[in-house]
Amino acid sequence: SHYGRMCPIETPEGPNIGLINSLSSYARVNEFGFIETPYRKVNIETNQVTDRIDYLTADEEDSYVVAQANSVLDETGRFVDDEVLCRFRGDNTTKPKERMDYMDVSPKQVVSAATACIPFLENDDSNRALMGANMQRQAVPLMNPEAPFVGTGMDHVA
């Protein structure tokens, strides 16, 4: 799954659509080159969402039940609802709160920094969101620009 790893919206328009992608807001690349995204660990004994953050690759995430970031918690960090909306092996489903292994850190972890700047994104048409993300990317410069992680091999010619 690319959830929380690659932004599903921010990509150039035209012939390069889908070929150039952006990392999601909280994603990082580990020492082996795999993209990881953070999750809050759920204590299995107490069924309490902890502040411990674990970064998981897509393969690691596949074996865990991950609750959504907007799941309702009480003041002690436990799930309020008996059935929690979650992801398991790439499918959105509901499972008992006792089955949760992790919880998303933020609802914005699925999109890039530029896309997260779009107000009321969930109400936008997908084409408008794409155009808005590209305009935000041009309008908000990076503080520390970096070279891309993956190149074509013809970079030295350009």
PDB file of N, CA and C in Angstrom, residues 9-10 111-119 121 129 132-134 136-137:
ATOM      1  N   ILE A   9      -2.432  12.559  -4.684  1.00  0.00           N
ATOM      2  CA  ILE A   9      -2.958  13.696  -5.437  1.00  0.00           C
ATOM      3  C   ILE A   9      -1.868  14.460  -6.166  1.00  0.00           C
ATOM      4  N   GLU A  10      -0.762  14.752  -5.503  1.00  0.00           N
ATOM      5  CA  GLU A  10       0.248  15.637  -6.083  1.00  0.00           C
ATOM      6  C   GLU A  10       1.098  14.913  -7.129  1.00  0.00           C
ATOM      7  N   VAL A 111      -1.408  12.620   2.624  1.00  0.00           N
ATOM      8  CA  VAL A 111      -1.124  13.593   1.564  1.00  0.00           C
ATOM      9  C   VAL A 111       0.205  14.303   1.801  1.00  0.00           C
ATOM     10  N   SER A 112       0.720  14.938   0.750  1.00  0.00           N
ATOM     11  CA  SER A 112       1.980  15.679   0.847  1.00  0.00           C
ATOM     12  C   SER A 112       1.754  17.021   1.539  1.00  0.00           C
ATOM     13  N   ALA A 113       2.849  17.694   1.835  1.00  0.00           N
ATOM     14  CA  ALA A 113       2.761  18.991   2.515  1.00  0.00           C
ATOM     15  C   ALA A 113       2.001  20.008   1.665  1.00  0.00           C
ATOM     16  N   ALA A 114       2.248  20.020   0.354  1.00  0.00           N
ATOM     17  CA  ALA A 114       1.554  20.968  -0.525  1.00  0.00           C
ATOM     18  C   ALA A 114       0.059  20.668  -0.581  1.00  0.00           C
ATOM     19  N   THR A 115      -0.299  19.411  -0.669  1.00  0.00           N
ATOM     20  CA  THR A 115      -1.710  19.032  -0.739  1.00  0.00           C
ATOM     21  C   THR A 115      -2.422  19.326   0.575  1.00  0.00           C
ATOM     22  N   ALA A 116      -1.726  19.178   1.690  1.00  0.00           N
ATOM     23  CA  ALA A 116      -2.324  19.443   2.999  1.00  0.00           C
ATOM     24  C   ALA A 116      -2.673  20.916   3.180  1.00  0.00           C
ATOM     25  N   CYS A 117      -2.103  21.806   2.364  1.00  0.00           N
ATOM     26  CA  CYS A 117      -2.393  23.246   2.453  1.00  0.00           C
ATOM     27  C   CYS A 117      -3.716  23.623   1.785  1.00  0.00           C
ATOM     28  N   ILE A 118      -4.328  22.700   1.059  1.00  0.00           N
ATOM     29  CA  ILE A 118      -5.572  22.996   0.348  1.00  0.00           C
ATOM     30  C   ILE A 118      -6.733  22.933   1.340  1.00  0.00           C
ATOM     31  N   PRO A 119      -7.459  24.046   1.521  1.00  0.00           N
ATOM     32  CA  PRO A 119      -8.587  24.014   2.464  1.00  0.00           C
ATOM     33  C   PRO A 119      -9.747  23.184   1.916  1.00  0.00           C
ATOM     34  N   LEU A 121     -10.094  20.045   1.377  1.00  0.00           N
ATOM     35  CA  LEU A 121      -9.645  19.132   0.326  1.00  0.00           C
ATOM     36  C   LEU A 121     -10.645  18.005   0.081  1.00  0.00           C
ATOM     37  N   ALA A 129      -8.267  19.349  -6.996  1.00  0.00           N
ATOM     38  CA  ALA A 129      -7.271  19.033  -5.971  1.00  0.00           C
ATOM     39  C   ALA A 129      -5.889  18.877  -6.605  1.00  0.00           C
ATOM     40  N   GLY A 132      -4.722  22.348  -7.533  1.00  0.00           N
ATOM     41  CA  GLY A 132      -4.406  23.084  -6.310  1.00  0.00           C
ATOM     42  C   GLY A 132      -3.106  22.625  -5.683  1.00  0.00           C
ATOM     43  N   ALA A 133      -2.864  21.320  -5.671  1.00  0.00           N
ATOM     44  CA  ALA A 133      -1.621  20.791  -5.101  1.00  0.00           C
ATOM     45  C   ALA A 133      -0.414  21.266  -5.901  1.00  0.00           C
ATOM     46  N   ASN A 134      -0.551  21.279  -7.214  1.00  0.00           N
ATOM     47  CA  ASN A 134       0.568  21.741  -8.046  1.00  0.00           C
ATOM     48  C   ASN A 134       0.813  23.237  -7.870  1.00  0.00           C
ATOM     49  N   GLN A 136       0.146  24.913  -5.077  1.00  0.00           N
ATOM     50  CA  GLN A 136       0.738  25.035  -3.742  1.00  0.00           C
ATOM     51  C   GLN A 136       2.223  24.676  -3.777  1.00  0.00           C
ATOM     52  N   ARG A 137       2.570  23.644  -4.527  1.00  0.00           N
ATOM     53  CA  ARG A 137       3.976  23.223  -4.622  1.00  0.00           C
ATOM     54  C   ARG A 137       4.833  24.338  -5.208  1.00  0.00           C
TER      55      ARG A 137
END
